[in-house]
């Protein structure tokens, strides 16, 4: 067991990101396209010396174009971000887009007025494309779990292993009886000749209490599933984040016979073929 754990920890990878995972360009292009007409209309403000008059003229033409101003400071309206106004009141950033006077105040206070007047931005469509790339990079953490799932799926397909993804345990009455009422969903289900394998996957680049919670939860879950004839729990995990929680991971090895990482996942494939 000690040798197995040592080998396992020595195989930890620093990242599970491929180059295509860093930026989701199709999503970025779709986001920009959705507001490109309004951005092109806002281009009218670039180079205007009398910003107040320009804003009022554009407002009279189409007040709705100002509804997307928040993205120019890398904020999404759906996030309902707030700010402190000059009177010390906490208000939604989007509240600045309800009148031309408030729009002018927004432009002045954010510094966009000067940026527009000095033509530091040439084209708002291109500018927002860059902002979207930055916002998408902030979303990488949320993509991490799906990236690990996709990697595992790719490996399974490569070796001809059939599987189902995101399967709720309620389709297995025996497991429902063992686990009780829950809303548990497994990342993968592999139906082999002798057993049905219920699989969870994750990847951690940094430490934290989450790792301890996951290790503890799976250590409690695995024996319940493994006690049901014809079923086996499998945990596929990786990432250097585990180096800060080795004690919990070592404990998990006691309760979970089938723990794999990206380096030795082929051992599981050999087992079920």
Tab-separated table of C-alpha atoms in Angstrom:
chain	number	residue	atom	x	y	z
A	1	UNK	CA	0.000	0.000	0.000
A	2	UNK	CA	2.775	2.431	0.923
A	3	UNK	CA	4.544	1.851	-2.392
A	4	UNK	CA	1.308	2.282	-4.287
A	5	UNK	CA	0.574	5.595	-2.573
A	6	UNK	CA	4.104	6.852	-3.131
A	7	UNK	CA	3.964	6.019	-6.824
A	8	UNK	CA	0.525	7.613	-7.078
A	9	UNK	CA	1.650	10.895	-5.505
A	10	UNK	CA	4.782	11.042	-7.642
A	11	UNK	CA	2.571	11.012	-10.745
A	12	UNK	CA	0.609	14.152	-9.873
A	13	UNK	CA	0.299	16.553	-12.786
A	14	UNK	CA	0.545	20.334	-12.487
A	15	UNK	CA	-2.301	20.961	-14.922
A	16	UNK	CA	-4.922	19.189	-16.987
A	17	UNK	CA	-5.326	22.103	-19.417
A	18	UNK	CA	-4.479	21.720	-23.078
A	19	UNK	CA	-3.947	24.843	-25.190
A	20	UNK	CA	-7.531	24.746	-26.459
A	21	UNK	CA	-8.816	24.874	-22.876
A	22	UNK	CA	-7.328	28.246	-21.959
A	23	UNK	CA	-9.771	30.370	-23.943
A	24	UNK	CA	-13.200	29.408	-25.242
A	25	UNK	CA	-13.115	31.426	-28.465
A	26	UNK	CA	-16.484	30.202	-29.832
A	27	UNK	CA	-18.179	31.488	-26.668
A	28	UNK	CA	-16.268	34.786	-26.856
A	29	UNK	CA	-17.217	35.332	-30.489
A	30	UNK	CA	-20.870	34.593	-29.684
A	31	UNK	CA	-20.830	37.058	-26.755
A	32	UNK	CA	-19.353	39.831	-28.897
A	33	UNK	CA	-21.669	39.138	-31.836
A	34	UNK	CA	-24.681	39.432	-29.525
A	35	UNK	CA	-23.871	43.082	-28.762
A	36	UNK	CA	-21.879	44.077	-31.850
A	37	UNK	CA	-24.617	46.360	-33.245
A	38	UNK	CA	-24.741	48.359	-30.015
A	39	UNK	CA	-20.945	48.466	-29.832
A	40	UNK	CA	-20.748	49.848	-33.355
A	41	UNK	CA	-23.243	52.556	-32.422
A	42	UNK	CA	-21.222	53.417	-29.320
A	43	UNK	CA	-18.199	53.862	-31.589
A	44	UNK	CA	-19.760	57.257	-32.333
A	45	UNK	CA	-18.434	58.454	-28.961
A	46	UNK	CA	-14.803	57.777	-29.870
A	47	UNK	CA	-12.985	61.043	-30.586
A	48	UNK	CA	-15.850	63.286	-29.474
A	49	UNK	CA	-14.528	66.341	-27.622
A	50	UNK	CA	-17.961	67.367	-26.315
A	51	UNK	CA	-18.860	64.050	-24.721
A	52	UNK	CA	-21.971	65.370	-23.027
A	53	UNK	CA	-23.530	66.531	-26.284
A	54	UNK	CA	-22.487	63.328	-28.066
A	55	UNK	CA	-24.077	61.143	-25.378
A	56	UNK	CA	-27.340	63.103	-25.464
A	57	UNK	CA	-27.480	62.932	-29.250
A	58	UNK	CA	-26.920	59.187	-29.224
A	59	UNK	CA	-29.436	58.771	-26.413
A	60	UNK	CA	-32.094	60.511	-28.474
A	61	UNK	CA	-31.274	58.172	-31.356
A	62	UNK	CA	-31.229	54.909	-29.366
A	63	UNK	CA	-31.037	54.867	-25.537
A	64	UNK	CA	-30.751	51.058	-25.495
A	65	UNK	CA	-27.157	51.153	-26.776
A	66	UNK	CA	-25.992	52.301	-23.337
A	67	UNK	CA	-27.286	49.127	-21.653
A	68	UNK	CA	-24.018	47.378	-22.495
A	69	UNK	CA	-21.660	50.012	-21.092
A	70	UNK	CA	-20.793	47.838	-18.117
A	71	UNK	CA	-18.892	45.364	-20.299
A	72	UNK	CA	-16.464	48.199	-21.139
A	73	UNK	CA	-15.207	47.965	-17.552
A	74	UNK	CA	-15.226	44.148	-17.621
A	75	UNK	CA	-18.496	43.716	-15.732
A	76	UNK	CA	-21.445	41.587	-16.810
A	77	UNK	CA	-24.953	42.936	-16.198
A	78	UNK	CA	-26.161	39.494	-15.059
A	79	UNK	CA	-23.695	39.613	-12.146
A	80	UNK	CA	-25.502	42.672	-10.759
A	81	UNK	CA	-22.314	44.301	-9.525
A	82	UNK	CA	-22.696	47.320	-7.245
A	83	UNK	CA	-20.687	50.473	-6.648
A	84	UNK	CA	-20.629	53.378	-4.195
A	85	UNK	CA	-21.871	56.621	-5.675
A	86	UNK	CA	-20.712	60.119	-4.715
A	87	UNK	CA	-23.346	60.266	-1.973
A	88	UNK	CA	-22.137	57.042	-0.372
A	89	UNK	CA	-25.055	54.979	-1.605
A	90	UNK	CA	-24.611	51.423	-2.855
A	91	UNK	CA	-26.213	51.120	-6.284
A	92	UNK	CA	-26.168	48.759	-9.221
A	93	UNK	CA	-23.734	49.742	-11.964
A	94	UNK	CA	-26.556	49.250	-14.459
A	95	UNK	CA	-28.500	52.040	-12.705
A	96	UNK	CA	-26.150	54.501	-14.398
A	97	UNK	CA	-27.671	53.663	-17.774
A	98	UNK	CA	-31.159	55.072	-17.126
A	99	UNK	CA	-30.588	58.611	-18.344
A	100	UNK	CA	-28.032	60.505	-20.460
A	101	UNK	CA	-26.908	62.445	-17.385
A	102	UNK	CA	-26.177	59.228	-15.510
A	103	UNK	CA	-24.364	57.788	-18.546
A	104	UNK	CA	-22.120	60.868	-18.646
A	105	UNK	CA	-21.440	60.461	-14.927
A	106	UNK	CA	-20.517	56.813	-15.526
A	107	UNK	CA	-18.136	57.712	-18.351
A	108	UNK	CA	-16.504	60.480	-16.331
A	109	UNK	CA	-16.053	58.485	-13.142
A	110	UNK	CA	-14.718	55.361	-14.846
A	111	UNK	CA	-12.296	57.364	-16.958
A	112	UNK	CA	-13.864	56.257	-20.218
A	113	UNK	CA	-14.553	59.849	-21.242
A	114	UNK	CA	-10.850	60.613	-21.524
A	115	UNK	CA	-10.163	57.244	-23.141
A	116	UNK	CA	-12.752	57.990	-25.818
A	117	UNK	CA	-11.689	61.580	-26.356
A	118	UNK	CA	-8.024	60.660	-26.811
A	119	UNK	CA	-8.909	57.707	-29.023
A	120	UNK	CA	-7.077	55.194	-26.839
A	121	UNK	CA	-9.715	52.771	-28.114
A	122	UNK	CA	-10.076	52.613	-31.878
A	123	UNK	CA	-13.001	50.211	-32.155
A	124	UNK	CA	-15.261	48.972	-29.369
A	125	UNK	CA	-15.952	45.627	-31.043
A	126	UNK	CA	-12.242	44.780	-30.993
A	127	UNK	CA	-11.887	46.233	-27.502
A	128	UNK	CA	-14.711	44.105	-26.100
A	129	UNK	CA	-13.307	41.033	-27.809
A	130	UNK	CA	-10.194	41.547	-25.688
A	131	UNK	CA	-12.264	42.072	-22.564
A	132	UNK	CA	-14.155	38.855	-23.238
A	133	UNK	CA	-10.872	36.962	-23.480
A	134	UNK	CA	-9.949	38.321	-20.049
A	135	UNK	CA	-13.324	37.486	-18.544
A	136	UNK	CA	-13.145	34.003	-20.006
A	137	UNK	CA	-9.741	33.439	-18.408
A	138	UNK	CA	-11.403	34.101	-15.056
A	139	UNK	CA	-13.821	31.291	-15.858
A	140	UNK	CA	-11.058	28.719	-16.289
A	141	UNK	CA	-11.476	27.459	-12.737
A	142	UNK	CA	-15.113	26.633	-13.426
A	143	UNK	CA	-14.106	24.713	-16.537
A	144	UNK	CA	-11.553	22.618	-14.651
A	145	UNK	CA	-13.970	19.873	-13.644
A	146	UNK	CA	-15.363	19.501	-17.143
A	147	UNK	CA	-11.850	19.428	-18.583
A	148	UNK	CA	-10.953	16.498	-16.323
A	149	UNK	CA	-14.130	14.707	-17.373
A	150	UNK	CA	-13.334	15.293	-21.025
A	151	UNK	CA	-9.808	13.955	-20.565
A	152	UNK	CA	-11.106	10.795	-18.930
A	153	UNK	CA	-13.732	10.384	-21.648
A	154	UNK	CA	-11.042	10.755	-24.311
A	155	UNK	CA	-8.905	8.049	-22.693
A	156	UNK	CA	-11.847	5.678	-22.343
A	157	UNK	CA	-12.833	6.149	-25.984
A	158	UNK	CA	-9.262	5.615	-27.102
A	159	UNK	CA	-9.323	2.183	-25.496
A	160	UNK	CA	-12.774	1.289	-26.765
A	161	UNK	CA	-14.530	1.534	-23.408
A	162	UNK	CA	-18.235	2.365	-23.612
A	163	UNK	CA	-19.581	4.682	-20.953
A	164	UNK	CA	-22.421	6.955	-19.922
A	165	UNK	CA	-21.876	10.469	-18.561
A	166	UNK	CA	-23.590	12.373	-15.759
A	167	UNK	CA	-25.785	9.532	-14.573
A	168	UNK	CA	-28.042	9.875	-11.532
A	169	UNK	CA	-27.804	6.945	-9.166
A	170	UNK	CA	-31.587	6.660	-8.991
A	171	UNK	CA	-31.569	4.502	-12.133
A	172	UNK	CA	-30.036	1.762	-9.978
A	173	UNK	CA	-32.567	0.637	-7.328
A	174	UNK	CA	-29.880	-1.349	-5.494
A	175	UNK	CA	-27.741	1.769	-5.057
A	176	UNK	CA	-30.724	3.846	-3.966
A	177	UNK	CA	-31.338	1.308	-1.229
A	178	UNK	CA	-27.693	1.512	-0.153
A	179	UNK	CA	-27.317	5.299	-0.255
A	180	UNK	CA	-30.791	6.401	0.735
A	181	UNK	CA	-32.580	9.447	-0.607
A	182	UNK	CA	-30.084	11.736	-2.329
A	183	UNK	CA	-29.555	13.520	-5.612
A	184	UNK	CA	-26.173	11.986	-6.318
A	185	UNK	CA	-24.893	12.076	-9.885
A	186	UNK	CA	-21.860	10.175	-11.106
A	187	UNK	CA	-19.554	11.595	-13.745
A	188	UNK	CA	-19.339	8.259	-15.548
A	189	UNK	CA	-20.919	4.834	-15.500
A	190	UNK	CA	-19.121	1.934	-17.149
A	191	UNK	CA	-21.036	-1.314	-17.541
A	192	UNK	CA	-18.416	-4.058	-17.688
A	193	UNK	CA	-19.016	-7.793	-17.928
A	194	UNK	CA	-18.979	-8.530	-14.227
A	195	UNK	CA	-19.663	-5.148	-12.605
A	196	UNK	CA	-21.101	-1.695	-13.081
A	197	UNK	CA	-18.530	0.940	-12.196
A	198	UNK	CA	-19.739	4.259	-10.807
A	199	UNK	CA	-17.016	6.833	-11.398
A	200	UNK	CA	-16.197	10.255	-9.991
A	201	UNK	CA	-13.450	12.484	-11.398
A	202	UNK	CA	-11.733	15.687	-10.266
A	203	UNK	CA	-8.486	17.613	-10.597
A	204	UNK	CA	-6.935	20.021	-8.112
A	205	UNK	CA	-4.149	22.461	-8.933
A	206	UNK	CA	-4.193	23.978	-5.449
A	207	UNK	CA	-4.952	22.859	-1.943
A	208	UNK	CA	-7.739	23.783	0.448
A	209	UNK	CA	-10.457	22.356	2.650
A	210	UNK	CA	-12.354	21.135	-0.416
A	211	UNK	CA	-9.863	18.302	-0.923
A	212	UNK	CA	-10.341	17.021	2.609
A	213	UNK	CA	-14.111	17.169	2.224
A	214	UNK	CA	-14.025	15.255	-1.071
A	215	UNK	CA	-11.678	12.580	0.257
A	216	UNK	CA	-13.847	12.117	3.335
A	217	UNK	CA	-17.071	11.995	1.341
A	218	UNK	CA	-15.783	9.429	-1.132
A	219	UNK	CA	-14.272	7.334	1.674
A	220	UNK	CA	-17.759	7.084	3.148
A	221	UNK	CA	-19.461	6.568	-0.206
A	222	UNK	CA	-17.248	3.835	-1.648
A	223	UNK	CA	-17.870	1.112	0.996
A	224	UNK	CA	-21.632	1.558	0.668
A	225	UNK	CA	-21.512	1.118	-3.102
A	226	UNK	CA	-18.952	-1.691	-3.035
A	227	UNK	CA	-21.128	-3.624	-0.611
A	228	UNK	CA	-23.821	-3.895	-3.278
A	229	UNK	CA	-23.237	-6.987	-5.452
A	230	UNK	CA	-22.330	-6.096	-9.011
A	231	UNK	CA	-21.295	-2.490	-8.298
A	232	UNK	CA	-17.959	-0.793	-7.680
A	233	UNK	CA	-17.007	2.806	-6.937
A	234	UNK	CA	-14.068	4.308	-8.845
A	235	UNK	CA	-12.338	7.593	-8.114
A	236	UNK	CA	-10.134	9.204	-10.758
A	237	UNK	CA	-8.295	12.203	-9.348
A	238	UNK	CA	-5.109	14.115	-10.045
A	239	UNK	CA	-3.333	17.431	-9.533
A	240	UNK	CA	-0.512	18.802	-7.396
A	241	UNK	CA	-3.100	20.299	-5.053
A	242	UNK	CA	-3.229	16.906	-3.330
A	243	UNK	CA	0.288	17.446	-1.975
A	244	UNK	CA	-1.276	19.641	0.704
A	245	UNK	CA	-3.770	16.938	1.707
A	246	UNK	CA	-1.782	13.710	1.472
A	247	UNK	CA	-3.005	12.433	4.835
A	248	UNK	CA	-6.628	12.473	3.718
A	249	UNK	CA	-5.706	10.930	0.390
A	250	UNK	CA	-3.811	8.130	2.122
A	251	UNK	CA	-6.845	7.472	4.306
A	252	UNK	CA	-8.995	7.292	1.190
A	253	UNK	CA	-6.810	4.517	-0.205
A	254	UNK	CA	-7.847	2.383	2.767
A	255	UNK	CA	-11.542	2.715	1.970
A	256	UNK	CA	-11.462	2.979	-1.831
A	257	UNK	CA	-9.733	0.089	-3.628
A	258	UNK	CA	-10.107	1.726	-7.031
A	259	UNK	CA	-8.342	5.097	-7.035
A	260	UNK	CA	-6.595	6.164	-10.222
A	261	UNK	CA	-4.975	9.215	-11.754
A	262	UNK	CA	-4.383	10.234	-15.356
A	263	UNK	CA	-1.067	8.367	-15.448
A	264	UNK	CA	-2.332	4.965	-14.295
A	265	UNK	CA	-5.906	5.090	-15.603
A	266	UNK	CA	-4.927	2.394	-18.080
A	267	UNK	CA	-4.694	0.009	-15.097
A	268	UNK	CA	-8.444	0.451	-14.626
A	269	UNK	CA	-9.047	-0.080	-18.327
A	270	UNK	CA	-7.051	-3.318	-18.191
A	271	UNK	CA	-9.129	-4.396	-15.189
A	272	UNK	CA	-12.479	-4.014	-16.930
A	273	UNK	CA	-11.581	-5.311	-20.383
